XYZ file of C-alpha atoms in Angstrom:
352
model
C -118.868 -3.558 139.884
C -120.060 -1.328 136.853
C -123.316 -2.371 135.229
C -124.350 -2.161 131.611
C -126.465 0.862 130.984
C -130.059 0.684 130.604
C -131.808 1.628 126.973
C -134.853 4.042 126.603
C -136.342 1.163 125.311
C -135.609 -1.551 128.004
C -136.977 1.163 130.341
C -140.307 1.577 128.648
C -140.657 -2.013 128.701
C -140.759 -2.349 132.767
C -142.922 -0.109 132.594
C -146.226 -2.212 132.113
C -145.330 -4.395 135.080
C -146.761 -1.356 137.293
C -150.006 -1.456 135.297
C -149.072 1.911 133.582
C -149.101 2.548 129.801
C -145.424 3.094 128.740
C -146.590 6.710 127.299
C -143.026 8.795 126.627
C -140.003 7.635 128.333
C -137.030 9.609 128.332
C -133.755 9.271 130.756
C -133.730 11.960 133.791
C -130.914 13.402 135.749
C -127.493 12.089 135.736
C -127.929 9.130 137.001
C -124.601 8.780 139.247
C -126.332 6.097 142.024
C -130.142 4.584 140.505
C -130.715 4.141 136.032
C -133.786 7.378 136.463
C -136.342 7.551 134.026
C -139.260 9.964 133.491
C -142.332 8.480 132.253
C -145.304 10.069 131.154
C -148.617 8.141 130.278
C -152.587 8.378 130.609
C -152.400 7.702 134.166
C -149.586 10.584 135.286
C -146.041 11.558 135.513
C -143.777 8.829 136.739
C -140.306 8.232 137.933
C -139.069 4.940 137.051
C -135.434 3.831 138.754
C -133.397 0.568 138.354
C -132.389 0.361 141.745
C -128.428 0.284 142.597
C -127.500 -3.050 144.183
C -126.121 -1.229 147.492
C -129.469 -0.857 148.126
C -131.759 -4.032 149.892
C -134.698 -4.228 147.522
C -136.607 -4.579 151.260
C -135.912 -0.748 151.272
C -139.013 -0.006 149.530
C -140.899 -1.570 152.409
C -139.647 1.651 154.360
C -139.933 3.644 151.709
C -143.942 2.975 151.473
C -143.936 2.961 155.512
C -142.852 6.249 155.379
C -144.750 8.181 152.447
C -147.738 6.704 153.610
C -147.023 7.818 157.056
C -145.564 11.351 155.502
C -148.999 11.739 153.695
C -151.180 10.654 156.555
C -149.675 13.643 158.117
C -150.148 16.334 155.416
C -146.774 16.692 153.390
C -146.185 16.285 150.262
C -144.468 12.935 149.131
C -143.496 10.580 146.355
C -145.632 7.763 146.452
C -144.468 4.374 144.993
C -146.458 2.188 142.337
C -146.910 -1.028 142.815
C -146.704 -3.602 140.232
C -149.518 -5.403 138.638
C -149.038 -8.439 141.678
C -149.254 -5.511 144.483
C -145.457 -5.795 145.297
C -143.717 -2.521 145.772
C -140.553 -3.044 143.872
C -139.712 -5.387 140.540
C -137.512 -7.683 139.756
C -136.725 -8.453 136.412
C -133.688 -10.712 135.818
C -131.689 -9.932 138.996
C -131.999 -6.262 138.228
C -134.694 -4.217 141.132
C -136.892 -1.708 139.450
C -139.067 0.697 140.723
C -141.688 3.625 140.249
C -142.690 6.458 142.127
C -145.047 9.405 141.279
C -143.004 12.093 139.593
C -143.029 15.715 141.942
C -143.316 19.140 140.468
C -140.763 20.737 141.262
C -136.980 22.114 141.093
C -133.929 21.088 142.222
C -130.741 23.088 143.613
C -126.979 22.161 143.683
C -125.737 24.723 145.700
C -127.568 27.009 148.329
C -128.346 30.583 146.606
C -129.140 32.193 149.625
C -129.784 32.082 152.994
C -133.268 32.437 152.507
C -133.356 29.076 150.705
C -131.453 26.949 153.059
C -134.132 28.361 155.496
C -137.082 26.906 153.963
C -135.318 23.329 153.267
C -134.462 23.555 156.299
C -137.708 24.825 158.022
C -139.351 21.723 155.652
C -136.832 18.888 157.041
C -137.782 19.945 160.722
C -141.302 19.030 159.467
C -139.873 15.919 157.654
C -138.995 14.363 161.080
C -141.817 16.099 163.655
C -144.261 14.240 160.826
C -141.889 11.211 161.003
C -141.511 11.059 164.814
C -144.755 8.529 165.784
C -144.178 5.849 162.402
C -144.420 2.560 163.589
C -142.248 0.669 161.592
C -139.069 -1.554 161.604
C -136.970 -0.529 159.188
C -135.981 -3.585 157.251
C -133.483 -2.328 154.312
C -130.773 -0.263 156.450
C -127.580 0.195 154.739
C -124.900 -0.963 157.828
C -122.079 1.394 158.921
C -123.149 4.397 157.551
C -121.975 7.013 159.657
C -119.854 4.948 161.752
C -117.106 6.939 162.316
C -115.206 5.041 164.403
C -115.268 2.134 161.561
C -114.431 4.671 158.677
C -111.404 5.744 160.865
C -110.362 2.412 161.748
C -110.548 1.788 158.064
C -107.824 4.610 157.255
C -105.499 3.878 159.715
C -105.350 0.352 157.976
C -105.172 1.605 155.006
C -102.324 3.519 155.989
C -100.628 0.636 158.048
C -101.462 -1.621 154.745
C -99.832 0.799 151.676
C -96.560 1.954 152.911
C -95.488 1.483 149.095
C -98.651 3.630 147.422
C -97.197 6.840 145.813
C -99.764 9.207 148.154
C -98.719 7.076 151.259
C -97.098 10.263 152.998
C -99.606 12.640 151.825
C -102.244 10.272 153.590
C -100.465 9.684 156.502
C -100.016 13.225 157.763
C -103.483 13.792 157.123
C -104.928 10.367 158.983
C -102.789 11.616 162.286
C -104.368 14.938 161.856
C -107.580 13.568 161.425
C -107.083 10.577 164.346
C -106.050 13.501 166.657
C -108.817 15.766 166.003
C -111.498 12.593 166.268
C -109.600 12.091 170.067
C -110.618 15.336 171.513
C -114.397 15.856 170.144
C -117.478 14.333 172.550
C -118.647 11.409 171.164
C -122.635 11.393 169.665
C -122.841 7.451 170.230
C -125.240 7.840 173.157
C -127.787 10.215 171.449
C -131.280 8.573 170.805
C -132.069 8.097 167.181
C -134.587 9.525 165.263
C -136.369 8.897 161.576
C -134.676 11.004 159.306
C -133.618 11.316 155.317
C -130.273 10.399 155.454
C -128.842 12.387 152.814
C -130.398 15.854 153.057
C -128.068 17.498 150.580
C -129.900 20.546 148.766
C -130.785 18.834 145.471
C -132.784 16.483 147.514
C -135.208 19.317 148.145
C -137.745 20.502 145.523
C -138.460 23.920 145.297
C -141.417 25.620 143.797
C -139.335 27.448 141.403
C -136.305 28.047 139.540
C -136.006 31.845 140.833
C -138.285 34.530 142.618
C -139.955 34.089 145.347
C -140.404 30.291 144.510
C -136.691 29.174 144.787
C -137.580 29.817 148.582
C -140.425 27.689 148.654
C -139.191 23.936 149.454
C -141.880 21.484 148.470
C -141.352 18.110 149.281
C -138.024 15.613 149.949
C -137.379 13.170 147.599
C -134.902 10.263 146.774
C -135.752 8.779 150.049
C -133.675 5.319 150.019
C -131.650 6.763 152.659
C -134.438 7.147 155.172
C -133.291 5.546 158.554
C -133.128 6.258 162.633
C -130.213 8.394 162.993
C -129.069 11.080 165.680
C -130.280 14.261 164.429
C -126.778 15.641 165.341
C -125.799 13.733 162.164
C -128.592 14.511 159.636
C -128.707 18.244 159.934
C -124.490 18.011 160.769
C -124.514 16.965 157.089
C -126.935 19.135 155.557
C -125.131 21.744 157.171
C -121.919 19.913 155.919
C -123.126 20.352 152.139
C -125.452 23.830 151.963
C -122.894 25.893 153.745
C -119.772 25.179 151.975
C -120.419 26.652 148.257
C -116.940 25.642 146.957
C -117.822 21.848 147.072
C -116.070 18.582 147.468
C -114.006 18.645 144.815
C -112.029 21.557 146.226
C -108.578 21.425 148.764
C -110.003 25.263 150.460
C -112.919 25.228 152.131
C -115.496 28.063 153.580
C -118.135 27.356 156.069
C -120.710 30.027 155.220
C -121.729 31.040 158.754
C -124.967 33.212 157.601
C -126.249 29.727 155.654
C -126.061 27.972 158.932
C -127.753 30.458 161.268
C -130.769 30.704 158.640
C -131.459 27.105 158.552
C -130.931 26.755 162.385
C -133.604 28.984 162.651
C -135.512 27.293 159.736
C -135.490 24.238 161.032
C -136.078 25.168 164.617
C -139.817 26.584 163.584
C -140.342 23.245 161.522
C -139.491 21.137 164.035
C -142.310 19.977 166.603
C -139.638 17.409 168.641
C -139.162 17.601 171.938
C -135.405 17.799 171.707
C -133.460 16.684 174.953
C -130.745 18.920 176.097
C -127.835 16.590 174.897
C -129.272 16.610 171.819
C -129.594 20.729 171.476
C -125.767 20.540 172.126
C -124.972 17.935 169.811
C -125.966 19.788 167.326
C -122.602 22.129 168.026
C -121.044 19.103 166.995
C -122.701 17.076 164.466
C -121.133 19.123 161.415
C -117.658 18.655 163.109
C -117.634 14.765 163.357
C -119.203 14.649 159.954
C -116.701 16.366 158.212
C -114.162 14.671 159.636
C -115.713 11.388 158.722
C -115.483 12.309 155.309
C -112.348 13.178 155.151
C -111.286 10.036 156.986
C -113.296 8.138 153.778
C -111.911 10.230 150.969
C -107.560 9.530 152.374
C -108.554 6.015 152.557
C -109.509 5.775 149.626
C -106.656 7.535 148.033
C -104.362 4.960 148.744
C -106.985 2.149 148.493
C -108.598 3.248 145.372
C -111.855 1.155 145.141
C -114.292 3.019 146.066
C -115.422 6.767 144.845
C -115.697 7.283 141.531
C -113.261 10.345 140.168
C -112.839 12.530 137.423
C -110.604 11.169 134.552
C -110.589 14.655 132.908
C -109.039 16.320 135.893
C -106.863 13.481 137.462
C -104.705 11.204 136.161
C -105.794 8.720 138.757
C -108.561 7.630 141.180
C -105.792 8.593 144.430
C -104.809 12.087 143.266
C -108.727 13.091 143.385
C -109.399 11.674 146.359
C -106.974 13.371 148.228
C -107.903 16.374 146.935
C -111.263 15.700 148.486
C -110.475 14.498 151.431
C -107.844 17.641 152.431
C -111.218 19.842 151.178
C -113.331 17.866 153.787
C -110.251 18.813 156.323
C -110.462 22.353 155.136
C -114.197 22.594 156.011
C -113.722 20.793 159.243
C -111.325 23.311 159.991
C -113.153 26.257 159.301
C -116.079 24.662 161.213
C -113.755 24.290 164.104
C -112.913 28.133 163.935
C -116.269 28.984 163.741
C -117.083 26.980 166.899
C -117.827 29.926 169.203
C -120.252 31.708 166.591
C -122.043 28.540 166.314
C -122.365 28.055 169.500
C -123.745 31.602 170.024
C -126.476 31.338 167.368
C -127.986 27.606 168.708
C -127.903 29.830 172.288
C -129.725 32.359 170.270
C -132.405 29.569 168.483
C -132.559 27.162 171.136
């Protein structure tokens, strides 16, 4: 369900209820999940968020378990503000609002070189080393992310369940392609999970700068609502899902950009202190695999179901049409990842 947009001016006047002086306030990013504001005052740079109601408000209870823990052990993290009554998120009228401290910093769509996804890369392996010993029961987990098995229950009902929908045969040959595909990879159900971001897409990285030497210089992680135990199979299957396909979701032909992913292997590799077991070294072969499949399996659903992504009203004349088109581009990556099995498999010999 849409909500009504939020004013400069009903923004600036949260902002008191974390003991800060409203300052400047002016709207930042593009706001496609959280409201985002940037707020600037006597006391520092701010980020101030109306919270999305897919998210628990009790995420910000693991939010401050893990920047306090991520600053205890020497990286640099948003910190949330608390509100005048010590609580760590708001809520005004239903609506959960919250503020962190605002990082220096820039972000990145789309890897520009290899070099780059290296260093985020080389930083997230420090992300969960540093993460590895928090203490902490994570209260605010989103449920089913990830399951795979659910999402391709989901389109096989969705396929049984719209026989009539105008994309119904479209969907259908893709949903047996995809259900025979998900039959002959190794399942990652038994590996143990570990504290990770959740969505480590690029422009959740901040880099030092905009070009030079400092667009290779990854800072700090942000937008951390996502934060959760995990396989690590998963997490850096869909960071290497997102940096290494430069075309995007939004088109049907794929490329899996093989130098990307041998960069950040070996990025991450050097930032990571884990003691990984040896199932979980050759998961990572296949973490990439099952998560591009998943996605696919999400977008055909959705074609024919039509509730769910959001879509591009400029470009399609309906919320099906685009979603298809997404999820035969997440079948396009998954099958150049497939074909690039072997070289994969080579350079984790090569890191690992």
């Amino acid at each position: 369900m849409s909500r009504a947009p939020v004013t400069v001016e009903q923004a600036a006047a949260i902002v008191p209820a974390f003991d800060v002086e409203p300052g400047c306030v002016e709207p930042l990013g593009r706001g496609l999940i959280n409201d985002t504001f940037a707020v600037a005052s006597p006391q520092g740079a701010f980020v101030l968020q109306r919270v999305h109601p897919v998210f628990a408000p009790e995420i910000h209870l693991d939010i401050l378990a893990v920047t306090e823990h991520l600053a205890r052990r020497g990286l640099l993290t948003p910190r949330l503000r608390l509100t005048t009554t010590g609580a760590a998120w708001l809520d005004r009228e239903g609506e959960v609002w919250r503020m962190m401290t605002r990082m220096e910093g820039v972000s990145f769509d789309a890897v520009q070189a290899p070099e780059q996804a290296r260093a985020a890369a080389y930083l997230l392996g420090r992300f969960h080393s540093a993460l590895d010993d928090l203490e902490h029961e994570f209260v605010g987990l989103r449920t089913g992310v990830h399951d795979t098995p659910a999402h391709l229950r989901r389109l096989a009902e969705a396929v049984a369940e719209r026989p009539e929908h105008r994309l119904h045969a479209e969907v259908a040959r893709l949903a047996e392609a995809i259900a025979s595909r998900a039959r002959s990879l190794p399942s990652l159900a038994s590996l143990p999970p570990r504290v990770v971001h959740g969505d480590p897409k690029l422009n959740n990285v901040l880099f030092a700068a905009a070009d030079g030497p400092g667009a290779r210089q990854a800072r700090c992680w942000i937008d951390l609502d996502t934060v959760a135990p995990m396989p690590l199979a998963v997490e850096l299957g869909d960071a290497w899902r997102s940096w290494c396909n430069p075309r995007g979701e939004d088109e049907q032909v794929a490329h899996f950009d093989l130098e990307i992913f041998s960069a950040s292997l070996r990025g991450y590799l050097e930032g990571c202190t884990l003691a990984l077991s040896k199932d979980e070294r050759q998961a990572l072969l296949y973490g990439v695999e099952w998560i591009t499949l998943e996605l696919s399996a999400r977008f055909a659903a959705d074609a024919l179901r039509e509730s769910y992504f959001g879509w591009d009203r400029a470009r399609y004349p309906a919320a099906g049409e685009h979603n298809l088109v997404r999820a035969r581009g997440q079948w396009s990556l998954h099958e150049a990842v497939v074909a690039q099995r072997a070289a994969r498999e080579a350079a984790l010999r090569a890191a690992c």
